[in-house]
Short mmCIF file of C-alpha atoms and ligand atoms in Angstrom, two decimals:
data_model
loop_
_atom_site.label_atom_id
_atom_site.label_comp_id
_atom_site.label_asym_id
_atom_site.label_seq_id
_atom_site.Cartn_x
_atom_site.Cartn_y
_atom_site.Cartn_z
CA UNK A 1 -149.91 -3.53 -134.13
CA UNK A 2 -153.65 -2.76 -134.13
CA UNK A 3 -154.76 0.19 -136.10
CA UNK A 4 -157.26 2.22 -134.31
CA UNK A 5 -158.86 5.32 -135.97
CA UNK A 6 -161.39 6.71 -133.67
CA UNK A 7 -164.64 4.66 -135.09
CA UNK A 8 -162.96 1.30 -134.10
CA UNK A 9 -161.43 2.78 -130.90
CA UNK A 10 -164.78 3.59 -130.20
CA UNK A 11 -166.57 0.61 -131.88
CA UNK A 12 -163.83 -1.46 -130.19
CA UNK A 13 -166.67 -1.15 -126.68
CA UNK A 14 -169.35 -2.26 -129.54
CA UNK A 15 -167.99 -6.10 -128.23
CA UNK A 16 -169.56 -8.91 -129.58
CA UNK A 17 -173.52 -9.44 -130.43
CA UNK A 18 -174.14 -10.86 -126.60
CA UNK A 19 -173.12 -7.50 -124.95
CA UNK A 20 -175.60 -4.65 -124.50
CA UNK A 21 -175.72 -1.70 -127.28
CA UNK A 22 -172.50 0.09 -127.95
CA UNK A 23 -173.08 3.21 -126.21
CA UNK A 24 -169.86 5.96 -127.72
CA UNK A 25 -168.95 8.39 -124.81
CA UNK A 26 -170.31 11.73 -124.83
CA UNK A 27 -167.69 13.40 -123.71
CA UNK A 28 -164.43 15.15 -124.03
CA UNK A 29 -163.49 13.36 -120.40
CA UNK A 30 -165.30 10.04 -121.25
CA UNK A 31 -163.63 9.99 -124.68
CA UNK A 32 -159.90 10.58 -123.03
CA UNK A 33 -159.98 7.72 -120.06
CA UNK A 34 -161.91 5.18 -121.84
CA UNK A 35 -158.86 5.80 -124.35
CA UNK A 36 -156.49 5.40 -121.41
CA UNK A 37 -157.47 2.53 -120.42
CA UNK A 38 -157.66 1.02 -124.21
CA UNK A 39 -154.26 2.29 -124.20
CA UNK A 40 -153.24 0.36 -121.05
CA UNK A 41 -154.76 -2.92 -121.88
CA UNK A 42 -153.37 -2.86 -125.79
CA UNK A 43 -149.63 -2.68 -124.06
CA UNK A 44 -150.19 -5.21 -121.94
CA UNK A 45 -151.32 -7.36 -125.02
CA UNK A 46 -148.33 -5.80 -127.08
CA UNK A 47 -145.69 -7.08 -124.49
CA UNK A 48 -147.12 -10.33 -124.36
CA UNK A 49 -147.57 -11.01 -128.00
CA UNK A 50 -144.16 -9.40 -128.55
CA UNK A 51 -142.31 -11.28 -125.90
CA UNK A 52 -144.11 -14.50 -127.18
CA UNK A 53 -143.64 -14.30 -130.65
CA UNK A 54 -141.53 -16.99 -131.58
CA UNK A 55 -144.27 -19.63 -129.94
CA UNK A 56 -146.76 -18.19 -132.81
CA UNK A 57 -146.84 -19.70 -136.46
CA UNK A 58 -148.33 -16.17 -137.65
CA UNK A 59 -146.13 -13.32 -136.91
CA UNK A 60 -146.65 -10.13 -137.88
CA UNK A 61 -144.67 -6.35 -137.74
CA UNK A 62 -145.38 -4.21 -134.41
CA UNK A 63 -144.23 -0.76 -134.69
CA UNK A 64 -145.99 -0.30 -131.04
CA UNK A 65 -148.00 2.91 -131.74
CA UNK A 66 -152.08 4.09 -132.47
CA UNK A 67 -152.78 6.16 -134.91
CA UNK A 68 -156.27 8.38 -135.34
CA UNK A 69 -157.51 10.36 -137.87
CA UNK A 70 -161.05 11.89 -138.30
CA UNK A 71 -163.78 9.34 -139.66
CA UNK A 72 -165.56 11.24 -142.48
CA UNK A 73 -167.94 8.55 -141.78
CA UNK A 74 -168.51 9.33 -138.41
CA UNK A 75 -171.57 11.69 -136.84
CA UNK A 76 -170.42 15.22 -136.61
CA UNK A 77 -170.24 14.81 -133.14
CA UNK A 78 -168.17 11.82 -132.97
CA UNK A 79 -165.71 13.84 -135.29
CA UNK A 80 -165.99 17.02 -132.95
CA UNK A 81 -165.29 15.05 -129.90
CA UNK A 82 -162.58 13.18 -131.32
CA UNK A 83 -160.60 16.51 -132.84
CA UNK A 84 -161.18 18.19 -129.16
CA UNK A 85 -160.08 15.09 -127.39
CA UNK A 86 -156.93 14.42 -128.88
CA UNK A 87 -156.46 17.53 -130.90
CA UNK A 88 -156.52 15.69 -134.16
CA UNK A 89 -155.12 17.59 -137.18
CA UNK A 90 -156.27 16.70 -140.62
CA UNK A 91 -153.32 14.46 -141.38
CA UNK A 92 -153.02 11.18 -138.93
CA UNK A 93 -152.21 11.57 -135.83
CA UNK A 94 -149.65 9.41 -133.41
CA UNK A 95 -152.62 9.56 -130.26
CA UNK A 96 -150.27 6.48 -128.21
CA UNK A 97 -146.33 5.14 -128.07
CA UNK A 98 -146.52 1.96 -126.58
CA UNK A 99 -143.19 2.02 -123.58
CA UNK A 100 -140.59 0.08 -124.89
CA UNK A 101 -142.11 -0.50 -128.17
CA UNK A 102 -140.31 0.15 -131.95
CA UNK A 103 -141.98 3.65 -132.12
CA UNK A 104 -140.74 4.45 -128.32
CA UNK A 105 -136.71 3.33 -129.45
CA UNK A 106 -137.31 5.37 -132.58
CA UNK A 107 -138.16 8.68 -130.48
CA UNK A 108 -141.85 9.12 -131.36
CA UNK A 109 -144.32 10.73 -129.09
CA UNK A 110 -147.76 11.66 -128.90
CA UNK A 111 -149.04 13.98 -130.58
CA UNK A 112 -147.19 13.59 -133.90
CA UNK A 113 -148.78 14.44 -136.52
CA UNK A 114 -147.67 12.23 -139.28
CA UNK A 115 -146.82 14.15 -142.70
CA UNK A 116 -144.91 11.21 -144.77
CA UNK A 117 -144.63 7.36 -144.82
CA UNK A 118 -142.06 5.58 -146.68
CA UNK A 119 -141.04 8.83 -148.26
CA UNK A 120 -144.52 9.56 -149.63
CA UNK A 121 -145.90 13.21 -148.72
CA UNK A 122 -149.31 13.52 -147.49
CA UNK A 123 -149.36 16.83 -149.47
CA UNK A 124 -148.70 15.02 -152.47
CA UNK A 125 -151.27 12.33 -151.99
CA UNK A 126 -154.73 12.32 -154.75
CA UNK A 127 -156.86 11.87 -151.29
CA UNK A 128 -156.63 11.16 -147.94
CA UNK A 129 -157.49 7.65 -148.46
CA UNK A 130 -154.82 7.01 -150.88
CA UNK A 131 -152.46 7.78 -147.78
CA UNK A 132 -154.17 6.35 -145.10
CA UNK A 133 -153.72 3.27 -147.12
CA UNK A 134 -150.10 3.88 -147.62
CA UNK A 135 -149.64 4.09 -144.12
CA UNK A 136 -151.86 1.08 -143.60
CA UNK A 137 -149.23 -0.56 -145.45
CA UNK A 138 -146.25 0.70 -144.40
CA UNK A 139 -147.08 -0.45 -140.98
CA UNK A 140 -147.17 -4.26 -142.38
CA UNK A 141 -143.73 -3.81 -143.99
CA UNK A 142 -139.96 -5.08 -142.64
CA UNK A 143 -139.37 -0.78 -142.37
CA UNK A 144 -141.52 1.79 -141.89
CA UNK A 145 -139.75 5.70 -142.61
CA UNK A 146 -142.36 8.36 -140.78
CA UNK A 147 -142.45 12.06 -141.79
CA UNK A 148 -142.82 13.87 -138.64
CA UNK A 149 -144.78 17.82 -137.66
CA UNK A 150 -143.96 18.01 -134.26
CA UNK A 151 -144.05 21.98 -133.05
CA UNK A 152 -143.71 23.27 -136.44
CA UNK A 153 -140.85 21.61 -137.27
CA UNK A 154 -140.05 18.53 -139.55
CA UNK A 155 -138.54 14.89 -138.35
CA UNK A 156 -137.99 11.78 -139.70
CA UNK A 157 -138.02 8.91 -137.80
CA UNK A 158 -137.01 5.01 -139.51
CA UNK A 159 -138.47 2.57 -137.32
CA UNK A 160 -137.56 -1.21 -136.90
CA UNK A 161 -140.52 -3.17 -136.33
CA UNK A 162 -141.04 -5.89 -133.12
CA UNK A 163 -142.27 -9.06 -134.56
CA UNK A 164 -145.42 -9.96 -132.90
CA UNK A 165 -147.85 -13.36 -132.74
CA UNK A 166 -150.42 -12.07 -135.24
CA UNK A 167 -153.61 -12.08 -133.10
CA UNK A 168 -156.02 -9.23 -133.00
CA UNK A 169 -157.38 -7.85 -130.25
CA UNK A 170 -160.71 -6.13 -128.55
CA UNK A 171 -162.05 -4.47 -125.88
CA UNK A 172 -165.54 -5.59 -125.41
CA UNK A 173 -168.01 -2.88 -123.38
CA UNK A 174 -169.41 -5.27 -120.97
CA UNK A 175 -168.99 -4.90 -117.56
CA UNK A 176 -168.04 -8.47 -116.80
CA UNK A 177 -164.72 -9.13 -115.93
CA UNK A 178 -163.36 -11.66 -118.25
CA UNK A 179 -161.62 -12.63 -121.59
CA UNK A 180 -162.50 -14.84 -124.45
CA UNK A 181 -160.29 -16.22 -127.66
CA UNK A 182 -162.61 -16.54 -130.58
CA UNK A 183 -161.13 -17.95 -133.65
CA UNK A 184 -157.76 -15.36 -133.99
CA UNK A 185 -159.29 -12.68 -131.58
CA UNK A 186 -158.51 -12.43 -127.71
CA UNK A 187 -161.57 -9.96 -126.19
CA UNK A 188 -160.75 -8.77 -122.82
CA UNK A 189 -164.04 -7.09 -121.12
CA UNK A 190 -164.18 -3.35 -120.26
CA UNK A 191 -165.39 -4.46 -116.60
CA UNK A 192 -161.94 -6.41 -115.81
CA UNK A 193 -160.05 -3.56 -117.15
CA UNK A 194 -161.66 -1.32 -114.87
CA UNK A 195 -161.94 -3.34 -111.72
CA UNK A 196 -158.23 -4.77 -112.29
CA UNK A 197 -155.78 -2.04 -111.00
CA UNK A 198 -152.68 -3.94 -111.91
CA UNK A 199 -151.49 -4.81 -115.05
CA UNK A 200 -150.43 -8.35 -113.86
CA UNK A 201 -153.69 -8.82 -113.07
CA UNK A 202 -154.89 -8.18 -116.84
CA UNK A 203 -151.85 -9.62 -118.22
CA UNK A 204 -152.73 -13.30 -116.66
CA UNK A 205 -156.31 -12.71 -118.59
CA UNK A 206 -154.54 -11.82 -121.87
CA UNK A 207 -151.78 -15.14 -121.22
CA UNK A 208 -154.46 -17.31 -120.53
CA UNK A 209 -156.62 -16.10 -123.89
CA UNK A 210 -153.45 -16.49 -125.47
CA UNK A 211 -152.75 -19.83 -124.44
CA UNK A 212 -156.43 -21.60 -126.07
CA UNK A 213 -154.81 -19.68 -128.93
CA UNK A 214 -151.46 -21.56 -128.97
CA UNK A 215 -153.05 -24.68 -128.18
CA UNK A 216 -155.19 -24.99 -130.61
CA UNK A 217 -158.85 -24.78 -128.49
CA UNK A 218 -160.34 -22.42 -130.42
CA UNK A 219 -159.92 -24.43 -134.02
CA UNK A 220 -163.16 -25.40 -135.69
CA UNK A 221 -162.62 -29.38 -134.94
CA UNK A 222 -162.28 -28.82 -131.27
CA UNK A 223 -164.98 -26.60 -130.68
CA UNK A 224 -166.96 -29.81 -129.91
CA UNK A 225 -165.04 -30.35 -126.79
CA UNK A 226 -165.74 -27.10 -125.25
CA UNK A 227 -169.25 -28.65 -124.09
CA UNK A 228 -167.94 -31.67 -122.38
CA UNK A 229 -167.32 -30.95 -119.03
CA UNK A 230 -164.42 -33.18 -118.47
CA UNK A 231 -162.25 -32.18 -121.80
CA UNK A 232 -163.18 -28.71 -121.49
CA UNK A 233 -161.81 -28.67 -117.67
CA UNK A 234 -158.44 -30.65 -119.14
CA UNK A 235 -158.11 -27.32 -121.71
CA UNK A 236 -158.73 -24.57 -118.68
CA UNK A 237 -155.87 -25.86 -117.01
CA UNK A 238 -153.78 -26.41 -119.75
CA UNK A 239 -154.08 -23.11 -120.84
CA UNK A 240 -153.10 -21.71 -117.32
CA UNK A 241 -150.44 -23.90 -117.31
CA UNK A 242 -148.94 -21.96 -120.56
CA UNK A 243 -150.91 -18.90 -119.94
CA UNK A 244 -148.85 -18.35 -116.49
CA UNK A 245 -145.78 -18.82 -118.40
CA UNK A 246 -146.40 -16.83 -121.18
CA UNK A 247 -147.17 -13.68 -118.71
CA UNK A 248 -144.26 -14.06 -117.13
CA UNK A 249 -142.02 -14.29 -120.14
CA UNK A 250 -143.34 -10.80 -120.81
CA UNK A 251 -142.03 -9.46 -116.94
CA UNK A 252 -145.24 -10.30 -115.14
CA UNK A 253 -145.72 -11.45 -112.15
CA UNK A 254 -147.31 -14.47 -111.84
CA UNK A 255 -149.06 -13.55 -108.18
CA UNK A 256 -151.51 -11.26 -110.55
CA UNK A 257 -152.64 -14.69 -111.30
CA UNK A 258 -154.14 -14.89 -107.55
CA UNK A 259 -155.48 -11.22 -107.11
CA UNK A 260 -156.79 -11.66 -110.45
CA UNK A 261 -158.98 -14.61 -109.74
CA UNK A 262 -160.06 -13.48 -106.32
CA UNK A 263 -161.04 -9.82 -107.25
CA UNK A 264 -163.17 -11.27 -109.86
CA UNK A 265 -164.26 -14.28 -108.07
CA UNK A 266 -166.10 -11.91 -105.29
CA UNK A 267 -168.11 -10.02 -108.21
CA UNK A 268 -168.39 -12.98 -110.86
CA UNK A 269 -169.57 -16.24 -108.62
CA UNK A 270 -172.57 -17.86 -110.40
CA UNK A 271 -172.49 -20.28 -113.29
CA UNK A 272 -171.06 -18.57 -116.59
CA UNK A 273 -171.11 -20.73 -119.28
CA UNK A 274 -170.14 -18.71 -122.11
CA UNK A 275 -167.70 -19.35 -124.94
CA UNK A 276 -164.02 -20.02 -123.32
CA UNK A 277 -164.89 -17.59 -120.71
CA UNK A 278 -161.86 -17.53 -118.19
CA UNK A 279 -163.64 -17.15 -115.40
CA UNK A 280 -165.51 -20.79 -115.74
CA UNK A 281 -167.15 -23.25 -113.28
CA UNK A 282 -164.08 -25.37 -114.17
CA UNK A 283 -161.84 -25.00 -110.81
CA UNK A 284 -162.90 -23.54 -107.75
CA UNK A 285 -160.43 -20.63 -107.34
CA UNK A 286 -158.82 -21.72 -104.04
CA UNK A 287 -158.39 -25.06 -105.92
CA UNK A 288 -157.18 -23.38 -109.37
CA UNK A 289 -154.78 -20.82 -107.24
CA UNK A 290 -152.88 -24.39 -106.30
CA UNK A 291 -152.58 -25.52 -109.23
CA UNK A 292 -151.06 -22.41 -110.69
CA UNK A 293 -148.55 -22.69 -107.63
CA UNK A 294 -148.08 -26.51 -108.65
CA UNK A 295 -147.18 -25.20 -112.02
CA UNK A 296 -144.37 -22.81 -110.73
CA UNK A 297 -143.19 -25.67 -108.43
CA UNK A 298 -144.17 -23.20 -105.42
ZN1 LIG B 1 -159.97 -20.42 -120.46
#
């Protein structure tokens, strides 16, 4: 899993040096469904690099839940905002349960504030860094034992992690509406979360990302081939070729492919050139919709 105290949730729209100036909501309401939607897209990711794992030669634990805690080092209003918008306590706070995830089987919910990891108090702690790293750590280990405040009463929850591909993952705030891999990093673009109302539709962005991954495309001796038109249009369709399988190992359906590409294809037409952008001058999209169906032997 991702760790996201609110900085990085918030820095996670800060995107890479090409997009414009990270701009941090302002309020309560902007704070709470830019989170939702983080929230959305990081599941979709989860159940992909979950369901995918044993393709990966990196796995790592998923315990399938965020965790925020005030940022000393953030402005006083970033920290006010944050402690209205998801009533953040001074210990860390379980802000998300992914569905399905170790956390969800394990019974943990929103809004738990967490007190103990791996039978280490919080009280007890010499400072609140000392835990958070604790916790940072317990998250990477084979078991992870949570202390629990939930309505004034204690819990303990033992949680057996998912094994995941070990990939990290952004939101970019850019109002395009594409995804990139970059080195170990799929970026997925605020603009495609927001324009793509299904989560099929997202997932065959995340699958596709995933796929230069697995492949290889995104290793320092194939960089090269990224600029030559005819190699780089041999990788796009190889990694829709996995990418469309790897989405629907995770329960997707593969016709979020087609919406995908035409939804975007309306808003995004024009030569983009960027780094492994999906949405490239590669394939036109009636002709790259057939191949997908060639793929599935429709
Ligand atoms: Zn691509």
């Amino acid at each position: 899993m991702k760790i996201v105290n609110l900085i990085t949730m918030l820095m996670f729209i800060a995107g890479c040096a090409s997009t414009k100036a990270y701009t941090p909501p302002q309020t309560v309401e902007g704070v709470r469904s830019l989170y939702t939607q983080f929230n959305r897209v990081f599941t979709i990711k989860h159940n992909i690099l979950v369901a995918n794992s044993s393709l990966c030669s990196r796995q790592i634990t998923d315990y399938g839940f965020i965790y925020m805690f005030v940022n000393e080092e953030a402005s006083k209003e970033q920290q006010e905002l944050a402690i209205e918008a998801f009533n953040l306590q001074k210990e860390p706070m379980v802000t998300y349960v992914t569905p399905k995830g170790a956390a969800y089987r394990a019974g943990l919910l929103a809004g738990d504030v967490i007190v103990s990891v791996n039978d280490n108090l919080w009280s007890d702690a010499e400072s609140d860094d000392v835990f958070k790293k604790l916790l940072k750590e317990g998250i990477q280990s084979p078991n992870l034992r949570l202390g629990i405040l939930r309505d004034k009463s204690k819990h303990t929850f033992n949680l057996t992690p998912d094994m995941a591909c070990d990939y990290s993952f952004m939101l970019v705030d850019s109002e395009k509406h594409s995804a990139r891999a970059y080195k170990r990093e799929i970026a997925v673009d605020f603009g495609a979360a927001k324009l793509l109302k299904r989560d099929d539709e997202i997932a065959f962005l995340v699958a596709h990302e995933l796929a230069h991954l697995l492949l290889g495309h995104t290793l320092p001796e194939r960089i090269k081939e990224l600029d030559e038109y005819k190699m780089r249009n041999i990788m796009e369709k190889d990694a829709d070729a996995l990418g469309i399988r790897l989405m629907i190992s995770a329960g997707y359906d593969p016709k979020g492919a087609e919406t995908a590409l035409r939804s975007t294809d309306l808003l995004d037409s024009g030569p983009i050139t960027r780094f492994l952008n999906y949405h490239g001058p590669y394939m036109l999209v009636d002709e790259r919709i057939l191949y997908l169906r060639n793929v599935l032997g429709e």
